[in-house]
Structures are given as C-alpha cells and as structure tokens.
C-alpha cells in the first residue's frame, strides 16, 4: 500500500510544518499519526455559555475508507459550518481527492492545525480516550507546528478558503514512478482536480525544481499566488470559529466584519490586472479585515514628512481625526479592487501595471516592494506599496500625484502607514484635544 501511495503521489506533495524542539516527543506523536487511520472529531475550547472556539479535527492516515467515514460525519454535522483542521502525513490519493470534493460541495474552510485534547499526554496529544464519539471533545488548537504531507494537501485544497500559519514551510517534491503510463494518467487526474479547486498548475513547475528525495520550499507569496493556500494566519490567529453561547452579551461580539474576498485567491474581481494579483490580495486582506488603523502624512518640498490624520477601522465603522480636530465616525464601505465608473458604467482596476522592485524592511518587518499606477474616482497617482512577507498585508504605501492634480488632502505626495493591531479601540467621540 505504501509503495502504491508513493506512485500515486508522484506529482504533488505539500507540507506545512514548524519542527518541534523535542525530537523524542515529536517522534512518538508523529508515529501515532502515521499509523492511525484518519478520523473526524468535533472539538471546542471553552464552555460555550458565552463564547468558545469550535472546529473539526481531522488527523491520521488517509485510507480508502476515509471518504465513507467523512461522508457519515458530514451528515451528522448538518448545516453547521466549521473549518476542517488537518494534520496528516497523507495516505491514499484517490481518497484525498474524494474528501476534497466533499469539502468543496459542503462549502467548508480548511486549515493546517494540530489539536491538543484536554487531559491527553504530551506524547499523544490527541489521545483516543478523550475523544467524545457523538458530541464535543474539549481541547485547544494551534496552527504552528502542524503539517499536511503527501495526499493531505489534496484534501486541504477542497476548502474554498485554505490557510496555514505564518512561517510555515510549504514544500513540494517529485516521487518517481515505474510506469510512464501511470504518470500521465495521474497527471491528467491531478490537473483536472487542481482546476476544480482553483490551484494553479504552476505547482507542477515548482515540483520540477525538486529531486525525488529533495524538497522545494514554496515561499508564502508563491503559495498564495498558486492557490496552494489562500490565507495566511498571523501570529495572533489560530484555526477555529468563534461561536456564541446562550449567555453571550451580543452576537456581534462573536464575529468580525470581514469580507471573504480578503483571503480568497479565487474570488477576484472581473477586470483586475493580473500583474497586480499579489498587491490586490494584500489590499483585500488589509482594507476588509476586522480592525486596523492607518496614519496619513505628506512629504513637503524640503523632504520633511508631516502628519495629517489617523483613521481607525473597527468592524462596520471607521473613525477619522485630522490633526487637532474632533473624531468623525462614518459607515464603513466594502472596498473592491475594481470599481464602477459612472456615467459610463464600466469597471477599471484601482491598481494596475504592478512591478516588483525587490525586498526591503519596514519598521523591522521583511517586506516586498511594488510599483504601479493607482486610480480612484477622478484621482490618479503613481504608487509604491510595501507588503509584509509574513501575512501578505499592507505595511506602507506612497502615492505621488501629478503636479497640479492634488488628492482631497491637498498634498502631492501622500504616505500611508498601516497598523493591523486587532485590538484597535473605538475612539472617544467626545474627545477634542
């Protein structure tokens, strides 16, 4: 069976892993994962009277029987939408494809994560004794240190949104086959599946860069661009959904205002410029995320940077204050990468003609620098954008407007600095310094 799986997996193996420090502990738990058949467990963290985190833990070896088990599990899950959190060394490829298609049909998200059940030993963090067969098991979930190898990424691809932790290693490699006919057949099968799931065939080119025993490490921008993953979890994020219990003070506290396009590579706006794909994905992840703030300033003729205003984005509102003026609250719009232009009723990209200029550091954070052309309403400017390598969000943007064509702020060179602190507070609207 193992040799058959190696042949069937010859085209694509992706893993996301942060190596454990304790090799003895890792060896024990990894051995259990490699030998146990995959099962699906409902897990929650917290008492769920007010709020709690809930997810589906999918761990173990994918076997020919796993799709049947998953189909039964989905019937029990019913209409509940919970993320499938994978940790697996892989297994049967055909079974993984079947699981992936069921996930996509059910409209579920997937992520790579490891589950630690309550009262399980460290050497067996997801021990069978603590799994509640027909109810909720208690535990914690972490994105760091998790992995998804061999056939597991095929199942992972079923999620319309599929995520991995910041700093995770994504690797692809070839596995040789004794039959050219088998190679061709599997190539066609995987190509069809990738097309269904929105995964670029660019993955095949990445695989060609690795030897059969080697591994090509995919950088986060490559993983996002190719669709291997569509969302990067930051250091503060973990898998799972927040669920409101009967004693929750407000259902609004249980979820953030976040447009799903802020982390999906498939849901591009029609008319986007392909050269700006990564810039647009970062734009969506930033401007439609739950909470963040931006400091606006301008550069004067002598080169000095002068602060103009601060804007805080909190759920469905945003708050702006210019210098010493009072805070102003406004309803927060959903921003797109392509806008309608009246009266011609046509669409045009906000950013186009993007060129990557290299790598730089912004406030100690590794970043990619891009140049392009920005346009909004009747205003246009050349723009430079610095995007975090870790979580693909904006760190900084500079817009240079043509002479005698000023943006509403009245400045020709506008600088925007982004702070994606999820704990940004609603300002005191009565405050007037």
PDB file of C-alpha atoms in Angstrom, residues 2 12 14 25 27 43 53 64 122 126 133 166 183 200 218 250 268 277 279 297 306 313 319 322 344 366 374 380 421:
ATOM      1  CA  UNK A   2       2.811   2.411   0.886  1.00  0.00           C
ATOM      2  CA  UNK A  12       2.443  16.822  -5.700  1.00  0.00           C
ATOM      3  CA  UNK A  14       2.955  19.804   0.045  1.00  0.00           C
ATOM      4  CA  UNK A  25       8.121  13.772  21.760  1.00  0.00           C
ATOM      5  CA  UNK A  27       8.754  11.011  17.128  1.00  0.00           C
ATOM      6  CA  UNK A  43     -13.700  19.955  19.271  1.00  0.00           C
ATOM      7  CA  UNK A  53     -13.814  28.268  19.615  1.00  0.00           C
ATOM      8  CA  UNK A  64      -9.531   4.061   1.228  1.00  0.00           C
ATOM      9  CA  UNK A 122       2.051  15.365  25.597  1.00  0.00           C
ATOM     10  CA  UNK A 126      -4.997  13.689  20.519  1.00  0.00           C
ATOM     11  CA  UNK A 133     -17.721   9.957  19.782  1.00  0.00           C
ATOM     12  CA  UNK A 166       2.784  32.429   9.329  1.00  0.00           C
ATOM     13  CA  UNK A 183       2.474   9.132 -14.599  1.00  0.00           C
ATOM     14  CA  UNK A 200      -2.623  26.801 -10.377  1.00  0.00           C
ATOM     15  CA  UNK A 218       7.418  27.370  -1.558  1.00  0.00           C
ATOM     16  CA  UNK A 250     -24.151  40.276  21.839  1.00  0.00           C
ATOM     17  CA  UNK A 268     -11.012  38.068  -7.902  1.00  0.00           C
ATOM     18  CA  UNK A 277      -2.516  39.915  -8.288  1.00  0.00           C
ATOM     19  CA  UNK A 279      -0.867  43.522  -4.498  1.00  0.00           C
ATOM     20  CA  UNK A 297       1.060  62.100   6.245  1.00  0.00           C
ATOM     21  CA  UNK A 306       4.238  65.903   8.159  1.00  0.00           C
ATOM     22  CA  UNK A 313     -11.295  50.859  11.149  1.00  0.00           C
ATOM     23  CA  UNK A 319     -13.224  56.908  12.643  1.00  0.00           C
ATOM     24  CA  UNK A 322      -7.348  65.342  11.206  1.00  0.00           C
ATOM     25  CA  UNK A 344     -20.074  55.086 -18.470  1.00  0.00           C
ATOM     26  CA  UNK A 366      10.517  41.936   5.975  1.00  0.00           C
ATOM     27  CA  UNK A 374      -3.300  53.902  -8.687  1.00  0.00           C
ATOM     28  CA  UNK A 380      -4.677  59.055 -10.184  1.00  0.00           C
ATOM     29  CA  UNK A 421      -3.394  45.638  15.528  1.00  0.00           C
TER      30      UNK A 421
END
